[in-house]
mmCIF file with all atom_site columns, C-alpha atoms in Angstrom:
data_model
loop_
_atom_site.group_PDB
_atom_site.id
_atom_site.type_symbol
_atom_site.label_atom_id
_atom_site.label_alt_id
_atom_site.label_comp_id
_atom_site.label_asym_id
_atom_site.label_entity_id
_atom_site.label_seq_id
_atom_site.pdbx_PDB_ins_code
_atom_site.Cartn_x
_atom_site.Cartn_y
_atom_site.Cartn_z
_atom_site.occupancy
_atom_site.B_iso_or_equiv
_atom_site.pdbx_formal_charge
_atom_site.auth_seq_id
_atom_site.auth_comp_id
_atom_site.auth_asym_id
_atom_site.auth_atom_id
_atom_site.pdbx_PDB_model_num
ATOM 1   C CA . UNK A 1 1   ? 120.583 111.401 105.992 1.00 0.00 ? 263 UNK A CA 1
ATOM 2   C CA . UNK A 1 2   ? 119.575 113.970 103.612 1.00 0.00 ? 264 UNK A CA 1
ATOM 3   C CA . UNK A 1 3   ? 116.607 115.062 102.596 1.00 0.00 ? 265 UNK A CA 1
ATOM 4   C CA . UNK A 1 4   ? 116.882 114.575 98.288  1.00 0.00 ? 266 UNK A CA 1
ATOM 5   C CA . UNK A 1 5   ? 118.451 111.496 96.558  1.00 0.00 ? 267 UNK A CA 1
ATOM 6   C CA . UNK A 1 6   ? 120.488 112.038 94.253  1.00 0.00 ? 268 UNK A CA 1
ATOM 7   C CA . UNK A 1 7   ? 118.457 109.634 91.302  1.00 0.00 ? 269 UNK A CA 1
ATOM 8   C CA . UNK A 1 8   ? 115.160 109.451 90.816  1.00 0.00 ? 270 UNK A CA 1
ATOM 9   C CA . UNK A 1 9   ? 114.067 105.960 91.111  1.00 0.00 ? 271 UNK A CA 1
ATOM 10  C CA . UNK A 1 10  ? 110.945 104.512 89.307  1.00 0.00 ? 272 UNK A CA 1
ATOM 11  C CA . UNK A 1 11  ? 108.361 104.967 92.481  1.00 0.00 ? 273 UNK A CA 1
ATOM 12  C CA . UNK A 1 12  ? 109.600 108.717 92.228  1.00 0.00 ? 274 UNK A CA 1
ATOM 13  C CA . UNK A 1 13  ? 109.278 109.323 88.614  1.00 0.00 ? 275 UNK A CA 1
ATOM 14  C CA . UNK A 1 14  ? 105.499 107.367 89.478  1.00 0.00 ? 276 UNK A CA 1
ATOM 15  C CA . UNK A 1 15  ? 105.280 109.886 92.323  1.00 0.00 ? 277 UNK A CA 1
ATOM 16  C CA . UNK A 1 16  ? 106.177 113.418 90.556  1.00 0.00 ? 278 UNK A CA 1
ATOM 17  C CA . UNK A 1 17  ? 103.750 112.081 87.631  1.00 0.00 ? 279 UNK A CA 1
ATOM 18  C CA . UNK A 1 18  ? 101.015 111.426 89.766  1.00 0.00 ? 280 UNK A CA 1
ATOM 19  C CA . UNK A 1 19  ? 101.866 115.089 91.435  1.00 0.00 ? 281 UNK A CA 1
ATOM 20  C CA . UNK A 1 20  ? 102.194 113.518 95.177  1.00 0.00 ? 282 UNK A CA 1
ATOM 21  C CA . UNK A 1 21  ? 103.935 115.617 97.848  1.00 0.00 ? 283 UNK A CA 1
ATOM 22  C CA . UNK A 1 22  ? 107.051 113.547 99.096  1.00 0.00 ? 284 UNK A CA 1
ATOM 23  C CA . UNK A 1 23  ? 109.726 113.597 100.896 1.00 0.00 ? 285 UNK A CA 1
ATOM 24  C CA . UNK A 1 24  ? 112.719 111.216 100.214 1.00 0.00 ? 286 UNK A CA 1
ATOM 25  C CA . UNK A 1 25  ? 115.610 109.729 102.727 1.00 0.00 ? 287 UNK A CA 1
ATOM 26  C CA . UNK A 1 26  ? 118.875 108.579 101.461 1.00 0.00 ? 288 UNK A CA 1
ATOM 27  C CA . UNK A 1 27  ? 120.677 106.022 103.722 1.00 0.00 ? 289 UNK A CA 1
ATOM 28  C CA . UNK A 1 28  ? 123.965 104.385 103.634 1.00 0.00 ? 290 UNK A CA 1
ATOM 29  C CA . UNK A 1 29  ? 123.619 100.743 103.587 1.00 0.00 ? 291 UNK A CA 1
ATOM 30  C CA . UNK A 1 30  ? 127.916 99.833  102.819 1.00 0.00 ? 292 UNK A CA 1
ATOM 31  C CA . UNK A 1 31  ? 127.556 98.121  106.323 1.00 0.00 ? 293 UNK A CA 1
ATOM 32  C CA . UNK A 1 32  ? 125.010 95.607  105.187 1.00 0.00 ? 294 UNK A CA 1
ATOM 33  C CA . UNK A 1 33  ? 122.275 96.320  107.405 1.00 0.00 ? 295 UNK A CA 1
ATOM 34  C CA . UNK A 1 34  ? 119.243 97.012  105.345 1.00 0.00 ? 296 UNK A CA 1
ATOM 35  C CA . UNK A 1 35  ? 116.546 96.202  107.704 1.00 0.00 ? 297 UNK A CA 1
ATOM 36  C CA . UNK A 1 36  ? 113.642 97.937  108.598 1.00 0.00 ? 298 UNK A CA 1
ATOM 37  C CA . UNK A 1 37  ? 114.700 98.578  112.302 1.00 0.00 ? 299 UNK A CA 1
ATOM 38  C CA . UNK A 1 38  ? 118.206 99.841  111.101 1.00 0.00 ? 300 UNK A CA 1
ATOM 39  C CA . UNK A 1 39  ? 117.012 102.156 108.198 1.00 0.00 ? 301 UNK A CA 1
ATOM 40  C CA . UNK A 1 40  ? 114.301 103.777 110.810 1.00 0.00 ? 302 UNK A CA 1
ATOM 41  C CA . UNK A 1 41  ? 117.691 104.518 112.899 1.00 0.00 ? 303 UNK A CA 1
ATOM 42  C CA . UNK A 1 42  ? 120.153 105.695 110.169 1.00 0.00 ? 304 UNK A CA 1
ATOM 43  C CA . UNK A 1 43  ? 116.857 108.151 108.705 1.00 0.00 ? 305 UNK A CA 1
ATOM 44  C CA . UNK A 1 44  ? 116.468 109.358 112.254 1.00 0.00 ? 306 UNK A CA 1
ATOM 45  C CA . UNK A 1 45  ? 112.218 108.388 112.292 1.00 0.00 ? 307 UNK A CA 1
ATOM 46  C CA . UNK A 1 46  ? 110.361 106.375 114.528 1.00 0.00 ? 308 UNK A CA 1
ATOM 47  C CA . UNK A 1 47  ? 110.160 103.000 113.903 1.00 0.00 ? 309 UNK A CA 1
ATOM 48  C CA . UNK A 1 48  ? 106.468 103.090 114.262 1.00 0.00 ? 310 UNK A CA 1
ATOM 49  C CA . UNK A 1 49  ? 106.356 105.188 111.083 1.00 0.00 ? 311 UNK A CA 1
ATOM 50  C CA . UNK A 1 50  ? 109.258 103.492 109.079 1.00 0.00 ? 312 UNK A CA 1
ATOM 51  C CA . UNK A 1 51  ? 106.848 100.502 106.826 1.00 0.00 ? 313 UNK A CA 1
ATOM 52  C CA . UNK A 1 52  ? 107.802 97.369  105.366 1.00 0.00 ? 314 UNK A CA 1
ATOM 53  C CA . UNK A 1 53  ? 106.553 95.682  102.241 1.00 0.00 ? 315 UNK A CA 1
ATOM 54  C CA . UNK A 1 54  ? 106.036 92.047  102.661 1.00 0.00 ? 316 UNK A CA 1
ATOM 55  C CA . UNK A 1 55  ? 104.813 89.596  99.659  1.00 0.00 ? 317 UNK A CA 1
ATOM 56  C CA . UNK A 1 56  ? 102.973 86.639  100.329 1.00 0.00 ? 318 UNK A CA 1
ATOM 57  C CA . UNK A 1 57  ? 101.051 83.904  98.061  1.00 0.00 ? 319 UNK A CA 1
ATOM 58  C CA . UNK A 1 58  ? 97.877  82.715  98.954  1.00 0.00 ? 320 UNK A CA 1
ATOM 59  C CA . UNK A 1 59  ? 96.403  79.379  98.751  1.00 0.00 ? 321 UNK A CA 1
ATOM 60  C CA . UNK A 1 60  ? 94.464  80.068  95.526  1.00 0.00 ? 322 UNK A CA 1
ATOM 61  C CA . UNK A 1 61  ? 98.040  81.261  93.947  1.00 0.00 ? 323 UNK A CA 1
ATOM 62  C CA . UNK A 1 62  ? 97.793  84.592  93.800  1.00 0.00 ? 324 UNK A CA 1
ATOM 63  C CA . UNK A 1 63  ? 100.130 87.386  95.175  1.00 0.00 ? 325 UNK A CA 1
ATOM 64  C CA . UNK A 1 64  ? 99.373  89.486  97.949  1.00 0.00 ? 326 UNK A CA 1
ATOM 65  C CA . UNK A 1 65  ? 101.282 92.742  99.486  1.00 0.00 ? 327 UNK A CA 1
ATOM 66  C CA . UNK A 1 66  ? 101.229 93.734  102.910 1.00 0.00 ? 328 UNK A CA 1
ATOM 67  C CA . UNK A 1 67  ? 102.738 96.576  104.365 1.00 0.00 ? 329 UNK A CA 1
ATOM 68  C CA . UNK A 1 68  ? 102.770 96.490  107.933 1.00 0.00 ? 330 UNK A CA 1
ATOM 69  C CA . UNK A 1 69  ? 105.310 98.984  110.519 1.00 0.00 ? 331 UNK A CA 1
ATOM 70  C CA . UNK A 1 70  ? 108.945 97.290  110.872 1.00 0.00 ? 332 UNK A CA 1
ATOM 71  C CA . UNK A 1 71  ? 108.605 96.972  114.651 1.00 0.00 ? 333 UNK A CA 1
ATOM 72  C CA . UNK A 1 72  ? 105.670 94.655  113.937 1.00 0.00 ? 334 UNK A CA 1
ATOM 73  C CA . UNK A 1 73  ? 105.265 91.414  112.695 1.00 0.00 ? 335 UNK A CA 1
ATOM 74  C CA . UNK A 1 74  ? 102.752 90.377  109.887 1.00 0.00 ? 336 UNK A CA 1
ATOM 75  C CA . UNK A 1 75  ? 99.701  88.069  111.326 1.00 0.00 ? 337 UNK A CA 1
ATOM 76  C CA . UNK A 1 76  ? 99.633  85.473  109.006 1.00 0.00 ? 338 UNK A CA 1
ATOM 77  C CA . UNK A 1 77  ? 96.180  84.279  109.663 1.00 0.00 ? 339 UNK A CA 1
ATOM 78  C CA . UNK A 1 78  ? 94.783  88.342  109.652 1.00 0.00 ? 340 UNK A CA 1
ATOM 79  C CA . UNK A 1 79  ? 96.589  88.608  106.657 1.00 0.00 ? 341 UNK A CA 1
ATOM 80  C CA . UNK A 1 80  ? 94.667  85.839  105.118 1.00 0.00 ? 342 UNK A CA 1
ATOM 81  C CA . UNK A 1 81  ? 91.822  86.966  106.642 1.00 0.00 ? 343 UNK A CA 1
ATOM 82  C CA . UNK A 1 82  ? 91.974  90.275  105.090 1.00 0.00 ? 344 UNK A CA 1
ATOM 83  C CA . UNK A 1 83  ? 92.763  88.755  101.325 1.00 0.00 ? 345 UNK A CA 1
ATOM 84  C CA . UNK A 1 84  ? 90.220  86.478  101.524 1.00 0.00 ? 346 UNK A CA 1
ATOM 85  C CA . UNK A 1 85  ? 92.383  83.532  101.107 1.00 0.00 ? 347 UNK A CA 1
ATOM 86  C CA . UNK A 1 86  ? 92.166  80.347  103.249 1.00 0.00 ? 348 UNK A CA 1
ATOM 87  C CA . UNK A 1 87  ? 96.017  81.161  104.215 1.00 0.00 ? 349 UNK A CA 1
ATOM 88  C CA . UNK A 1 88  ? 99.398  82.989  102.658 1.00 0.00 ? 350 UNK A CA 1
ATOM 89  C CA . UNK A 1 89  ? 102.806 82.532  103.358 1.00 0.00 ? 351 UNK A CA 1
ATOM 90  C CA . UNK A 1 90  ? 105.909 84.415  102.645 1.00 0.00 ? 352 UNK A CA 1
ATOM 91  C CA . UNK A 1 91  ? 106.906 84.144  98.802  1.00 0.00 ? 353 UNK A CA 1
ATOM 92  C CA . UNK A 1 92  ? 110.748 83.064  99.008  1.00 0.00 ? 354 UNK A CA 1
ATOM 93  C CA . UNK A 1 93  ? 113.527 86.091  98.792  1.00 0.00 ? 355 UNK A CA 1
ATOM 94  C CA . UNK A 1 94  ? 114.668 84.269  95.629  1.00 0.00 ? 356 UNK A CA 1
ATOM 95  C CA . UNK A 1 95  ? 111.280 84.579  94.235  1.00 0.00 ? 357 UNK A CA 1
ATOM 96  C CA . UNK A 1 96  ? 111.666 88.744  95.483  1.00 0.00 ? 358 UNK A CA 1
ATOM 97  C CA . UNK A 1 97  ? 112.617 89.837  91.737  1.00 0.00 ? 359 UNK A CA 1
ATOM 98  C CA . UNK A 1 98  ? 110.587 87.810  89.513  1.00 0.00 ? 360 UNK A CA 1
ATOM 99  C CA . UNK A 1 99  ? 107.274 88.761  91.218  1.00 0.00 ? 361 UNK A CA 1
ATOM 100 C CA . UNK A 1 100 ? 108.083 92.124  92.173  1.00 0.00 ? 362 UNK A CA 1
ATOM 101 C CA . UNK A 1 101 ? 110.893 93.357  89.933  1.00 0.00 ? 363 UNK A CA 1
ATOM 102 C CA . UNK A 1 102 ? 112.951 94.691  93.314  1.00 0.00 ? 364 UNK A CA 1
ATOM 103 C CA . UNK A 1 103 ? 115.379 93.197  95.513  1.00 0.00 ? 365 UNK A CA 1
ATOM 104 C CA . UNK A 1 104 ? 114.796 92.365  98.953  1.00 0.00 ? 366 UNK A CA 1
ATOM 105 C CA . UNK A 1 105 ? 115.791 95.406  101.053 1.00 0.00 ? 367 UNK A CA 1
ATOM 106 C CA . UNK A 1 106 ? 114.173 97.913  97.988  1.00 0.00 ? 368 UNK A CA 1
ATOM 107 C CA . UNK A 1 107 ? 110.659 96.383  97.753  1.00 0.00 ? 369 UNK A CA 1
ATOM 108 C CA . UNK A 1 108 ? 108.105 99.511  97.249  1.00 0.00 ? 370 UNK A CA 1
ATOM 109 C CA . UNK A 1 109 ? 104.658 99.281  97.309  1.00 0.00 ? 371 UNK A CA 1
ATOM 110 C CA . UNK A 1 110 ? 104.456 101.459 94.419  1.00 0.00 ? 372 UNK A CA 1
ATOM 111 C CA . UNK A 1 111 ? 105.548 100.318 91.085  1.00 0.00 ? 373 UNK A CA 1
ATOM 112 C CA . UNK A 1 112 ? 105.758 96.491  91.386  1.00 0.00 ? 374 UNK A CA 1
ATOM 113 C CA . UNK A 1 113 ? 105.377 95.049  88.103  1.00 0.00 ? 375 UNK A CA 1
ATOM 114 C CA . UNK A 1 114 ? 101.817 94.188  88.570  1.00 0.00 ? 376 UNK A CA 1
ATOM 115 C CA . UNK A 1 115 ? 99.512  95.560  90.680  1.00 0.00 ? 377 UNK A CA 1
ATOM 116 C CA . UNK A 1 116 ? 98.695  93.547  93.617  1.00 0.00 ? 378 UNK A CA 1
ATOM 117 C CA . UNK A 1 117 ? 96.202  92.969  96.544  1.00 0.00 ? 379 UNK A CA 1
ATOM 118 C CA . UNK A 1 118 ? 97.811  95.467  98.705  1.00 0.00 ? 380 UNK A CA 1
ATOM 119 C CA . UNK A 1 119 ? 97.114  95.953  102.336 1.00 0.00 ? 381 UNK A CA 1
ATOM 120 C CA . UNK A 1 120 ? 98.092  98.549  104.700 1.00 0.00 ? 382 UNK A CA 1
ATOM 121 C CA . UNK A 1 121 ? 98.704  98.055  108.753 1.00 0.00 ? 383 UNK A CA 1
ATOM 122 C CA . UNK A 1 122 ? 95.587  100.047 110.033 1.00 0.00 ? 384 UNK A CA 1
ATOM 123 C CA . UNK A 1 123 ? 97.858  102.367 112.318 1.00 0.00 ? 385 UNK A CA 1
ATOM 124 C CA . UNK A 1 124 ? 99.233  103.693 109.455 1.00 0.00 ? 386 UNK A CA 1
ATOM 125 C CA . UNK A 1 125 ? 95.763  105.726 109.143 1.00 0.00 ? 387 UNK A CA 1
ATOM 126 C CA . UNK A 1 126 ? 96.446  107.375 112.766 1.00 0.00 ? 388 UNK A CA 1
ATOM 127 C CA . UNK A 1 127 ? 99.646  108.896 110.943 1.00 0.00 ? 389 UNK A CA 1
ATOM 128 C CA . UNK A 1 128 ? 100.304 112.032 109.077 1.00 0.00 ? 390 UNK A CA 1
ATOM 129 C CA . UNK A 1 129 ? 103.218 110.383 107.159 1.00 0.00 ? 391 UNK A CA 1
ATOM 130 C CA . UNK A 1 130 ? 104.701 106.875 106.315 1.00 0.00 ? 392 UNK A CA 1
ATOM 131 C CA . UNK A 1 131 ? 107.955 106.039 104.772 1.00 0.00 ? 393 UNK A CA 1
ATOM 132 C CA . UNK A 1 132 ? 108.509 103.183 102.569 1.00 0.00 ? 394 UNK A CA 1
ATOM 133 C CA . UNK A 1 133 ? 111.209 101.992 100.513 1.00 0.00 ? 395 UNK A CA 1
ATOM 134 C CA . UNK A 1 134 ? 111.628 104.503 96.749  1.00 0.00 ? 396 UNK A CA 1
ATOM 135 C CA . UNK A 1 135 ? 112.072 101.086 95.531  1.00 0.00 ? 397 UNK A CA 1
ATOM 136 C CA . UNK A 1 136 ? 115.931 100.917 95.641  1.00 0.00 ? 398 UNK A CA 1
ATOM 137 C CA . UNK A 1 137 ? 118.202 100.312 98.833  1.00 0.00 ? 399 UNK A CA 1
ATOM 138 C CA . UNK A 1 138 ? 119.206 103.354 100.459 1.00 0.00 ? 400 UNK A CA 1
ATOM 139 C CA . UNK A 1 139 ? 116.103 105.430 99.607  1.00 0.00 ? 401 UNK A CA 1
ATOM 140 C CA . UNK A 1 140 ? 112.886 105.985 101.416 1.00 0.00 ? 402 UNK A CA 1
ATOM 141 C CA . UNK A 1 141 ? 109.861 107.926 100.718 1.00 0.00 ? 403 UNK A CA 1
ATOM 142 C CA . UNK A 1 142 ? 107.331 109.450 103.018 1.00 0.00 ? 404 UNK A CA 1
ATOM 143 C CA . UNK A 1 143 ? 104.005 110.344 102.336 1.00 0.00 ? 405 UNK A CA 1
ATOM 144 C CA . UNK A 1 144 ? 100.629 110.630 103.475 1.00 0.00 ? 406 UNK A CA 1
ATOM 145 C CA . UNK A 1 145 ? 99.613  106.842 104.215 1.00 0.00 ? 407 UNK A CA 1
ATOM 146 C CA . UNK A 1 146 ? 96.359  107.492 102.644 1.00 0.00 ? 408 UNK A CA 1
ATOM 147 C CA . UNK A 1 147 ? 97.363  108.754 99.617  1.00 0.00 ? 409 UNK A CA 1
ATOM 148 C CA . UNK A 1 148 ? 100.025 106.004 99.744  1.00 0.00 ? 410 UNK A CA 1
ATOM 149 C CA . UNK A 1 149 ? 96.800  103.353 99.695  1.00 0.00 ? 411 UNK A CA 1
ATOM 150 C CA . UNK A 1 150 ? 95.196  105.278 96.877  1.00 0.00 ? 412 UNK A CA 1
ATOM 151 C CA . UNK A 1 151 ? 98.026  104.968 94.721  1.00 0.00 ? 413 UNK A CA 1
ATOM 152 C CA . UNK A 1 152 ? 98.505  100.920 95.416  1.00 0.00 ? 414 UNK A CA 1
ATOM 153 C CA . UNK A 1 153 ? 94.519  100.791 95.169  1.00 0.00 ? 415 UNK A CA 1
ATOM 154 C CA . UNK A 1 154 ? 95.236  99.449  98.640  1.00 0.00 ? 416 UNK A CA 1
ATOM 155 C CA . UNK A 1 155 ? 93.161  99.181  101.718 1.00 0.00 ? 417 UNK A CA 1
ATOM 156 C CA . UNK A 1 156 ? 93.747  99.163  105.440 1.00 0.00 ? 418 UNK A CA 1
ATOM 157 C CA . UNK A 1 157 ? 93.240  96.064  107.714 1.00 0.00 ? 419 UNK A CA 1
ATOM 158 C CA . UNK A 1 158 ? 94.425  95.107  111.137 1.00 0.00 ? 420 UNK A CA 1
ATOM 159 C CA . UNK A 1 159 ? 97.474  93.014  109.373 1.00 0.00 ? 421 UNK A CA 1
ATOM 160 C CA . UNK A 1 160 ? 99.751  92.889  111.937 1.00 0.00 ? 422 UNK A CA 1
ATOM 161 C CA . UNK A 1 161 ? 101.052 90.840  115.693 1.00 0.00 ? 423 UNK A CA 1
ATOM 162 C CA . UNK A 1 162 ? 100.020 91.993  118.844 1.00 0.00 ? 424 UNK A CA 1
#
């Protein structure tokens, strides 16, 4: 782990030009495991504070994103709930890149090509920091969760499984 990547990704060029305090996490992913869980472990964080950006389409066709801790699962139906959208479902991981413009296992929040719905797990507010992907695999960011929201013109909502 180290504390500066080496490149600057787009979400940290959007970052530094927004002048938000960050911190960034460089991981090695050459063993394939790019999963929330396992990039919590190899940054040495909880995984309680390690997020995960999920995309989801609604019923009325529009694109929703959801970023909820990776120890937890997203509620579908309190995900819907909080779009107000009848239901959403996962978009495909082919469909990652053409919505987003990243690749599953480097989906940020910040920076997608449009700006979506976004919704933040409500424990996130009870934190000082969160770390999502920089929008590449093997980077992180961390940052204040609220200022995190304000970026995405997010909100918080109780998103996730219990």
């Amino acid at each position: 782990m180290s504390e500066k990547a080496p490149v600057k990704t787009n979400v940290m060029r959007i970052l530094d030009k927004a002048k938000v305090d960050y911190r960034t996490f460089e991981y090695d992913h050459d063993d394939g495991r790019i999963d929330g869980n396992a990039i919590a472990e190899k940054i040495g964080l909880p995984e309680d504070r390690v997020f995960k950006t999920l995309v989801t389409k609604g019923s009325g066709g529009g694109y929703f994103v959801f970023v909820v801790p990776v120890c937890s699962e997203l509620d579908l139906k309190k995900a819907a709930r909080a779009a107000g959208e009848k239901s959403v479902s996962m978009i495909p991981v082919a469909d990652i890149n053409k919505v987003t413009g990243y690749i599953r296992g480097g989906c940020s929040p910040i920076g997608m090509k449009k700006l979506f719905p976004t919704f933040f797990d409500s424990s996130a507010l009870s934190l000082e920091t969160v770390t999502v992907s920089a929008g590449k695999i093997g980077a992180q960011i961390c940052l204040d969760p609220r200022v995190l929201a304000e970026l995405c013109h997010g909100q918080f909502a109780d998103i996730r499984e219990m």
